Coordinates of N, CA, C and O in Angstrom, one line a residue:
M961 N -60.2 -38.1 -5.2 CA -59.5 -36.9 -5.3 C -58.8 -36.9 -6.7 O -58.2 -37.9 -7.0
T962 N -58.9 -35.9 -7.4 CA -58.3 -35.8 -8.7 C -56.8 -35.4 -8.6 O -56.3 -34.9 -7.6
L963 N -56.1 -35.7 -9.7 CA -54.7 -35.3 -9.8 C -54.5 -33.8 -9.7 O -53.6 -33.3 -9.0
R964 N -55.4 -33.0 -10.2 CA -55.4 -31.6 -10.1 C -55.6 -31.1 -8.7 O -54.9 -30.2 -8.2
T965 N -56.4 -31.7 -7.9 CA -56.7 -31.3 -6.5 C -55.4 -31.7 -5.7 O -55.0 -30.9 -4.9
I966 N -54.8 -32.8 -6.0 CA -53.6 -33.2 -5.2 C -52.5 -32.2 -5.5 O -51.8 -31.7 -4.6
R967 N -52.3 -31.8 -6.8 CA -51.3 -30.8 -7.2 C -51.5 -29.5 -6.5 O -50.6 -28.9 -6.0
T968 N -52.8 -29.1 -6.5 CA -53.1 -27.8 -5.8 C -52.8 -27.8 -4.4 O -52.2 -26.9 -3.8
R969 N -53.2 -28.9 -3.7 CA -53.0 -29.0 -2.2 C -51.5 -29.1 -2.0 O -51.0 -28.5 -1.0
L970 N -50.7 -29.9 -2.7 CA -49.3 -30.0 -2.6 C -48.6 -28.6 -2.8 O -47.7 -28.2 -2.0
G971 N -49.0 -27.9 -3.8 CA -48.5 -26.6 -4.1 C -48.8 -25.6 -2.9 O -47.9 -24.9 -2.5
A972 N -50.0 -25.6 -2.4 CA -50.3 -24.8 -1.3 C -49.5 -25.1 0.0 O -49.1 -24.3 0.7
S973 N -49.4 -26.4 0.2 CA -48.6 -26.9 1.3 C -47.1 -26.5 1.2 O -46.5 -26.0 2.2
A974 N -46.6 -26.6 0.0 CA -45.2 -26.2 -0.2 C -45.0 -24.8 0.0 O -44.0 -24.3 0.7
L975 N -46.0 -23.9 -0.4 CA -45.9 -22.5 -0.2 C -46.0 -22.2 1.3 O -45.3 -21.3 1.8
A976 N -46.9 -22.9 2.0 CA -47.0 -22.6 3.4 C -45.7 -23.0 4.2 O -45.3 -22.3 5.1
V977 N -45.1 -24.2 3.8 CA -43.9 -24.6 4.4 C -42.8 -23.5 4.1 O -42.0 -23.1 5.0
A978 N -42.7 -23.1 2.9 CA -41.7 -22.1 2.5 C -41.9 -20.8 3.3 O -41.0 -20.2 3.8
A979 N -43.2 -20.4 3.5 CA -43.5 -19.2 4.2 C -43.1 -19.3 5.7 O -42.5 -18.4 6.3
L980 N -43.4 -20.5 6.2 CA -43.0 -20.7 7.6 C -41.5 -20.7 7.8 O -41.0 -20.2 8.8
A981 N -40.8 -21.4 6.9 CA -39.4 -21.4 7.0 C -38.8 -20.0 6.9 O -37.9 -19.7 7.7
T982 N -39.3 -19.2 6.0 CA -38.8 -17.9 5.8 C -39.1 -17.1 7.1 O -38.2 -16.3 7.6
G983 N -40.3 -17.2 7.6 CA -40.7 -16.5 8.8 C -39.8 -17.0 10.0 O -39.4 -16.1 10.8
A984 N -39.5 -18.2 10.1 CA -38.7 -18.7 11.2 C -37.3 -18.1 11.1 O -36.7 -17.7 12.2
V985 N -36.7 -18.0 10.0 CA -35.4 -17.4 9.8 C -35.4 -16.0 10.2 O -34.6 -15.5 10.9
T986 N -36.4 -15.3 9.7 CA -36.6 -13.8 10.0 C -36.8 -13.6 11.5 O -36.2 -12.7 12.1
M987 N -37.6 -14.4 12.1 CA -37.9 -14.3 13.5 C -36.7 -14.6 14.4 O -36.5 -14.0 15.4
S988 N -35.9 -15.6 14.0 CA -34.8 -16.1 14.9 C -33.5 -15.2 14.7 O -32.7 -15.2 15.5
A989 N -33.5 -14.5 13.6 CA -32.3 -13.6 13.4 C -32.5 -12.2 13.9 O -33.1 -11.4 13.3
S990 N -32.1 -12.1 15.2 CA -32.3 -10.8 15.8 C -31.1 -9.9 15.6 O -30.0 -10.3 15.5
P991 N -31.4 -8.6 15.4 CA -30.3 -7.7 15.1 C -29.3 -7.5 16.3 O -29.8 -7.7 17.4
A992 N -28.1 -7.3 16.1 CA -27.1 -7.0 17.1 C -27.5 -5.8 17.9 O -28.1 -4.9 17.3
S993 N -27.2 -5.7 19.1 CA -27.4 -4.5 19.9 C -26.4 -3.5 19.5 O -25.5 -3.2 20.3
A994 N -26.5 -2.9 18.3 CA -25.5 -2.0 17.8 C -25.8 -0.6 18.1 O -26.9 -0.2 17.8
V995 N -24.9 0.1 18.6 CA -25.1 1.5 18.9 C -23.9 2.3 18.5 O -22.7 1.9 18.7
S996 N -24.1 3.4 17.8 CA -23.1 4.3 17.4 C -23.0 5.4 18.5 O -24.0 5.7 19.1
M997 N -21.8 5.9 18.7 CA -21.6 6.9 19.7 C -20.7 8.0 19.2 O -19.7 7.7 18.6
H998 N -21.1 9.3 19.3 CA -20.3 10.4 18.9 C -19.8 10.3 17.5 O -18.6 10.6 17.2
G999 N -20.6 9.8 16.6 CA -20.2 9.7 15.2 C -19.4 8.4 14.9 O -19.1 8.2 13.7
C1000 N -19.1 7.6 15.9 CA -18.4 6.4 15.7 C -19.3 5.2 15.5 O -20.1 4.9 16.4
S1001 N -19.3 4.6 14.3 CA -20.3 3.5 14.0 C -19.9 2.2 14.7 O -18.7 1.9 14.8
Y1002 N -20.9 1.4 15.1 CA -20.7 0.1 15.6 C -20.2 -0.8 14.4 O -20.7 -0.6 13.3
P1003 N -19.3 -1.7 14.6 CA -18.5 -2.1 15.7 C -17.1 -1.5 15.8 O -16.1 -2.3 15.9
R1004 N -17.0 -0.3 15.7 CA -15.6 0.4 15.6 C -15.1 0.9 16.9 O -15.9 1.2 17.8
V1005 N -13.8 1.1 16.9 CA -13.1 1.9 17.9 C -12.6 3.1 17.2 O -11.8 2.9 16.2
C1006 N -12.9 4.3 17.5 CA -12.5 5.5 16.8 C -11.6 6.3 17.7 O -11.8 6.4 18.9
L1007 N -10.6 6.9 17.1 CA -9.6 7.8 17.7 C -9.9 9.2 17.1 O -10.1 9.3 15.9
Y1008 N -9.9 10.2 18.0 CA -10.4 11.5 17.6 C -9.2 12.5 17.7 O -8.4 12.5 18.6
D1009 N -9.3 13.5 16.8 CA -8.5 14.7 17.0 C -9.4 15.7 17.7 O -10.5 16.1 17.2
G1010 N -9.1 16.0 19.0 CA -10.0 16.8 19.8 C -10.8 15.9 20.6 O -10.7 14.7 20.6
S1011 N -11.7 16.4 21.4 CA -12.6 15.6 22.3 C -13.6 14.8 21.5 O -13.9 15.2 20.3
Y1012 N -14.1 13.8 22.1 CA -15.1 13.0 21.4 C -16.4 13.7 21.2 O -17.1 13.5 20.3
Q1013 N -16.6 14.7 22.0 CA -17.8 15.5 21.9 C -17.7 16.6 20.8 O -18.7 16.8 20.1
N1014 N -16.5 17.1 20.6 CA -16.4 18.2 19.6 C -15.3 18.0 18.5 O -15.2 18.7 17.6
G1015 N -14.6 16.9 18.6 CA -13.5 16.7 17.7 C -14.0 15.9 16.4 O -15.2 15.7 16.2
S1016 N -13.0 15.5 15.6 CA -13.3 14.8 14.4 C -12.6 13.4 14.5 O -11.5 13.3 15.1
I1017 N -13.2 12.4 13.9 CA -12.6 11.1 13.9 C -11.3 11.1 13.0 O -11.4 11.5 11.8
A1018 N -10.2 10.8 13.6 CA -8.9 10.7 12.8 C -8.7 9.4 12.2 O -8.2 9.3 11.1
S1019 N -9.1 8.3 12.9 CA -9.0 7.0 12.4 C -10.0 6.0 13.1 O -10.4 6.4 14.2
Y1020 N -10.3 4.9 12.6 CA -11.1 3.9 13.2 C -10.6 2.5 12.9 O -9.9 2.3 11.9
Y1021 N -10.9 1.6 13.9 CA -10.4 0.2 13.8 C -11.6 -0.7 14.2 O -12.4 -0.4 15.0
Q1022 N -11.6 -1.9 13.6 CA -12.6 -2.9 14.0 C -12.1 -4.3 13.9 O -12.7 -5.2 14.4
D1023 N -10.8 -4.5 13.5 CA -10.2 -5.8 13.4 C -9.6 -6.2 14.8 O -9.0 -5.3 15.4
T1024 N -9.8 -7.4 15.2 CA -9.3 -7.8 16.5 C -7.9 -8.3 16.5 O -7.6 -9.5 16.8
Y1025 N -7.0 -7.5 16.1 CA -5.5 -7.9 16.1 C -4.7 -6.6 16.5 O -5.2 -5.5 16.4
Y1026 N -3.5 -6.8 16.9 CA -2.6 -5.7 17.2 C -2.3 -5.0 16.0 O -1.9 -5.6 15.0
Q1027 N -2.4 -3.7 16.0 CA -2.0 -2.9 14.8 C -1.5 -1.5 15.2 O -2.0 -0.9 16.2
A1028 N -0.6 -1.0 14.5 CA -0.1 0.4 14.7 C -1.2 1.3 14.3 O -2.0 1.0 13.4
T1029 N -1.3 2.5 14.9 CA -2.3 3.5 14.5 C -2.0 4.0 13.1 O -0.9 3.9 12.7
L1030 N -3.0 4.5 12.5 CA -2.9 5.0 11.1 C -1.7 5.9 11.0 O -1.6 6.9 11.6
G1031 N -0.7 5.5 10.1 CA 0.5 6.3 9.9 C 1.4 6.4 11.1 O 2.3 7.2 11.1
G1032 N 1.2 5.5 12.1 CA 2.0 5.6 13.3 C 1.8 6.9 14.1 O 2.6 7.3 14.9
R1033 N 0.7 7.5 13.9 CA 0.4 8.8 14.5 C 0.2 8.7 16.0 O -0.4 7.7 16.5
D1034 N 0.6 9.7 16.8 CA 0.5 9.8 18.2 C -0.4 11.0 18.5 O -0.2 11.7 19.5
T1035 N -1.4 11.3 17.7 CA -2.2 12.5 17.9 C -3.6 12.4 18.5 O -4.3 13.3 18.5
A1036 N -3.9 11.2 18.9 CA -5.3 11.0 19.4 C -5.5 11.7 20.7 O -4.7 11.7 21.6
D1037 N -6.6 12.4 20.8 CA -7.0 13.1 22.0 C -8.2 12.4 22.7 O -8.5 12.7 23.9
A1038 N -8.9 11.6 22.0 CA -10.1 10.9 22.6 C -10.2 9.5 21.9 O -9.7 9.3 20.8
A1039 N -11.0 8.7 22.5 CA -11.3 7.4 21.9 C -12.7 7.0 22.3 O -13.3 7.3 23.3
V1040 N -13.4 6.3 21.3 CA -14.7 5.7 21.6 C -14.7 4.3 21.2 O -14.3 3.9 20.0
N1041 N -15.2 3.4 22.1 CA -15.3 2.0 21.8 C -16.8 1.6 21.8 O -17.5 1.6 22.8
T1042 N -17.3 1.4 20.5 CA -18.7 1.1 20.4 C -19.0 -0.4 20.5 O -20.1 -0.8 20.4
R1043 N -18.0 -1.2 20.6 CA -18.1 -2.7 20.6 C -18.9 -3.1 21.9 O -18.6 -2.6 23.0
N1044 N -19.8 -4.1 21.7 CA -20.7 -4.5 22.8 C -20.0 -5.4 23.8 O -20.4 -5.5 25.0
D1045 N -19.0 -6.2 23.4 CA -18.4 -7.2 24.3 C -16.9 -7.3 24.1 O -16.4 -8.3 24.4
D1046 N -16.3 -6.3 23.6 CA -14.8 -6.3 23.5 C -14.2 -5.1 24.1 O -14.7 -3.9 23.9
S1047 N -13.1 -5.3 24.9 CA -12.4 -4.1 25.4 C -11.3 -3.9 24.4 O -11.0 -4.6 23.5
V1048 N -10.6 -2.7 24.5 CA -9.6 -2.3 23.6 C -8.4 -1.7 24.4 O -8.6 -1.1 25.4
W1049 N -7.2 -2.1 24.0 CA -6.0 -1.5 24.6 C -5.5 -0.4 23.7 O -5.3 -0.7 22.5
L1050 N -5.3 0.8 24.2 CA -4.6 1.9 23.5 C -3.2 1.8 24.0 O -3.0 1.9 25.2
I1051 N -2.2 1.7 23.1 CA -0.8 1.3 23.5 C 0.1 2.4 23.2 O 0.1 3.0 22.1
D1052 N 1.1 2.7 24.1 CA 2.2 3.6 23.9 C 3.4 2.8 23.8 O 3.9 2.3 24.9
R1053 N 4.0 2.6 22.7 CA 5.2 1.8 22.5 C 6.5 2.6 22.8 O 7.6 2.1 22.8
D1054 N 6.3 4.0 23.0 CA 7.5 4.8 23.3 C 8.0 4.6 24.7 O 9.1 5.1 25.1
M1055 N 7.1 4.1 25.6 CA 7.5 3.8 26.9 C 8.3 2.5 27.0 O 8.2 1.7 26.1
S1056 N 9.1 2.3 28.1 CA 9.7 1.1 28.3 C 9.6 0.7 29.7 O 10.0 1.4 30.6
P1057 N 8.8 -0.4 30.0 CA 8.1 -1.2 29.1 C 6.8 -0.5 28.5 O 6.5 0.5 29.0
D1058 N 6.3 -1.1 27.4 CA 5.1 -0.4 26.8 C 4.0 -0.2 27.8 O 3.8 -1.0 28.7
A1059 N 3.3 0.9 27.6 CA 2.1 1.2 28.5 C 0.9 1.0 27.7 O 0.8 1.2 26.5
Y1060 N -0.2 0.6 28.4 CA -1.5 0.6 27.7 C -2.6 1.2 28.6 O -2.5 1.2 29.8
L1061 N -3.6 1.6 28.0 CA -4.8 2.1 28.6 C -6.0 1.3 28.1 O -6.2 1.2 26.9
C1062 N -6.7 0.6 29.0 CA -7.7 -0.3 28.6 C -9.1 0.4 28.6 O -9.4 1.0 29.6
V1063 N -9.8 0.4 27.5 CA -11.1 1.0 27.4 C -12.1 -0.1 27.3 O -12.1 -0.8 26.3
P1064 N -13.1 -0.1 28.3 CA -14.1 -1.2 28.2 C -15.1 -1.0 27.1 O -15.2 0.1 26.5
R1065 N -16.0 -2.0 26.9 CA -17.0 -2.0 25.9 C -17.9 -0.7 26.1 O -18.1 -0.2 27.2
N1066 N -18.4 -0.2 25.0 CA -19.4 0.9 25.0 C -18.9 2.1 25.8 O -19.7 2.5 26.7
T1067 N -17.7 2.5 25.6 CA -17.2 3.6 26.5 C -16.5 4.7 25.6 O -15.8 4.4 24.6
A1068 N -16.7 5.9 25.9 CA -16.1 7.1 25.3 C -15.2 7.8 26.3 O -15.7 8.0 27.5
I1069 N -14.0 8.1 25.9 CA -13.1 8.8 26.9 C -12.3 9.9 26.2 O -12.0 9.8 25.0
N1070 N -12.0 10.9 27.0 CA -11.0 12.0 26.5 C -9.7 11.6 27.2 O -9.6 11.5 28.4
L1071 N -8.7 11.4 26.3 CA -7.4 10.9 26.8 C -6.7 11.8 27.8 O -5.9 11.4 28.6
G1072 N -7.0 13.1 27.7 CA -6.4 14.1 28.5 C -6.9 14.0 30.0 O -6.3 14.6 30.9
D1073 N -7.9 13.2 30.2 CA -8.4 13.0 31.6 C -7.7 11.8 32.3 O -8.0 11.6 33.5
Y1074 N -6.7 11.2 31.6 CA -6.1 10.0 32.2 C -4.6 10.3 32.3 O -3.9 10.6 31.3
A1075 N -4.0 10.1 33.6 CA -2.6 10.3 33.8 C -1.8 9.2 33.1 O -2.2 8.0 33.1
H1076 N -0.7 9.6 32.4 CA 0.1 8.7 31.7 C 1.4 8.4 32.6 O 1.8 9.3 33.3
P1077 N 2.0 7.3 32.5 CA 3.2 7.0 33.3 C 4.4 7.9 33.0 O 5.3 8.1 33.9
N1078 N 4.3 8.7 31.9 CA 5.4 9.6 31.6 C 5.3 10.9 32.4 O 6.1 11.9 32.2
G1079 N 4.2 11.1 33.2 CA 4.0 12.3 33.9 C 3.0 13.2 33.3 O 2.5 14.2 34.0
G1080 N 2.6 13.0 32.0 CA 1.6 13.8 31.4 C 0.3 13.1 31.4 O -0.1 12.4 32.3
T1081 N -0.4 13.3 30.3 CA -1.7 12.5 30.1 C -1.6 11.6 28.9 O -0.6 11.7 28.2
W1082 N -2.6 10.8 28.6 CA -2.6 9.9 27.5 C -2.9 10.6 26.2 O -2.7 10.0 25.1
A1083 N -3.3 11.9 26.2 CA -3.5 12.6 24.9 C -2.2 12.7 24.1 O -1.1 13.0 24.7
N1084 N -2.3 12.3 22.9 CA -1.1 12.3 21.9 C 0.0 11.3 22.3 O 1.1 11.5 21.9
D1085 N -0.4 10.2 22.9 CA 0.6 9.2 23.2 C 0.2 7.8 22.8 O 0.9 6.8 23.1
V1086 N -0.9 7.6 22.0 CA -1.3 6.3 21.5 C -0.7 6.1 20.2 O -1.0 6.8 19.2
D1087 N 0.1 5.0 20.0 CA 0.6 4.7 18.7 C 0.3 3.2 18.2 O 0.7 2.8 17.2
A1088 N -0.4 2.5 19.0 CA -0.9 1.1 18.6 C -2.2 0.8 19.3 O -2.5 1.5 20.3
I1089 N -2.9 -0.2 18.8 CA -4.2 -0.5 19.3 C -4.4 -2.0 19.2 O -3.9 -2.7 18.3
K1090 N -5.1 -2.6 20.2 CA -5.4 -4.0 20.2 C -6.9 -4.1 20.7 O -7.2 -3.8 21.8
I1091 N -7.7 -4.6 19.8 CA -9.1 -4.9 20.2 C -9.2 -6.3 20.6 O -8.7 -7.2 19.8
W1092 N -9.7 -6.6 21.8 CA -9.8 -8.0 22.3 C -11.1 -8.6 21.8 O -12.1 -8.2 22.3
G1093 N -11.0 -9.6 20.9 CA -12.2 -10.3 20.5 C -12.5 -11.4 21.4 O -12.0 -11.5 22.5
D1094 N -13.4 -12.4 20.9 CA -13.8 -13.5 21.7 C -12.6 -14.3 22.3 O -11.6 -14.4 21.5
P1095 N -12.6 -14.7 23.5 CA -13.7 -14.7 24.4 C -13.7 -13.5 25.4 O -14.0 -13.7 26.6
D1096 N -13.3 -12.4 25.0 CA -13.3 -11.2 25.8 C -14.7 -10.8 26.3 O -15.7 -11.1 25.7
T1097 N -14.8 -10.3 27.5 CA -16.1 -9.9 28.1 C -16.3 -8.4 28.0 O -17.4 -7.9 28.4
G1098 N -15.4 -7.7 27.4 CA -15.5 -6.3 27.3 C -15.1 -5.5 28.5 O -15.4 -4.3 28.6
T1099 N -14.5 -6.1 29.5 CA -14.1 -5.5 30.7 C -12.6 -5.3 30.8 O -11.9 -5.9 30.0
C1100 N -12.2 -4.4 31.7 CA -10.8 -4.2 31.9 C -10.4 -4.7 33.3 O -11.0 -4.1 34.3
S1101 N -9.7 -5.8 33.4 CA -9.4 -6.4 34.7 C -10.6 -6.7 35.5 O -10.7 -6.4 36.7
G1102 N -11.7 -7.1 34.8 CA -12.9 -7.5 35.4 C -13.9 -6.4 35.8 O -14.9 -6.6 36.4
T1103 N -13.6 -5.2 35.3 CA -14.5 -4.1 35.6 C -14.8 -3.3 34.4 O -14.1 -3.4 33.4
T1104 N -15.8 -2.5 34.4 CA -16.2 -1.6 33.3 C -15.5 -0.2 33.5 O -16.0 0.7 32.8
Q1105 N -14.5 -0.1 34.3 CA -13.8 1.1 34.5 C -12.5 1.1 33.6 O -11.9 0.0 33.4
V1106 N -12.1 2.2 33.1 CA -10.8 2.4 32.4 C -9.7 2.0 33.3 O -9.6 2.4 34.4
R1107 N -8.7 1.2 32.8 CA -7.6 0.7 33.6 C -6.3 0.9 32.7 O -6.4 0.9 31.5
Q1108 N -5.2 1.0 33.4 CA -3.9 1.0 32.6 C -2.9 0.1 33.2 O -3.1 -0.4 34.4
G1109 N -1.9 -0.3 32.4 CA -0.9 -1.2 32.8 C 0.3 -1.1 32.0 O 0.4 -0.3 31.1
R1110 N 1.2 -2.1 32.2 CA 2.4 -2.1 31.4 C 2.6 -3.5 30.8 O 2.1 -4.5 31.4
I1111 N 3.2 -3.6 29.7 CA 3.5 -4.9 29.0 C 4.9 -4.9 28.5 O 5.5 -3.8 28.2
P1112 N 5.6 -6.0 28.3 CA 6.9 -6.0 27.8 C 7.1 -5.3 26.5 O 6.2 -5.4 25.6
D1113 N 8.2 -4.7 26.3 CA 8.5 -4.0 25.0 C 8.4 -5.0 23.9 O 8.8 -6.2 24.0
G1114 N 7.8 -4.6 22.8 CA 7.7 -5.5 21.6 C 6.6 -6.5 21.7 O 6.5 -7.4 20.9
W1115 N 5.8 -6.4 22.8 CA 4.7 -7.4 23.1 C 3.8 -7.5 21.9 O 3.4 -6.5 21.3
R1116 N 3.4 -8.7 21.6 CA 2.3 -8.9 20.6 C 1.5 -10.1 21.0 O 2.1 -11.1 21.5
P1117 N 0.2 -10.0 20.9 CA -0.6 -11.2 21.3 C -0.5 -12.4 20.4 O -0.1 -12.2 19.3

């Protein structure tokens, strides 16, 4: 076997190994099951002025920490959670103790459909948000149904 033949075979083998390695990475990297809903892109939680079917997105969130809504606004009429495995708490800090509405993974809701502890509805009462990251299962109290509850004033995770 000549030196030229060895180089040619080694070059071909190296290319084949490189192609296999690239193919393995491409094949093993599957895309996330990302779905947008009602104009809200994955992995966001969007708050709407108006219903999620007809309204416009007022603000969106995707970081998994407690945060006040944009400008401290209480104007949300609807919410869409596009996250696949995270639930979100919509919080009203004007109540004592603070109230929250839990929205499970991949759920869209009109806040006017949910009774608020103040006697009205949740529309225009959300002023903070908490997206629950890992190890959250995307459920609310173990179910994929919207739930609400109370937490101590000034609560922060």
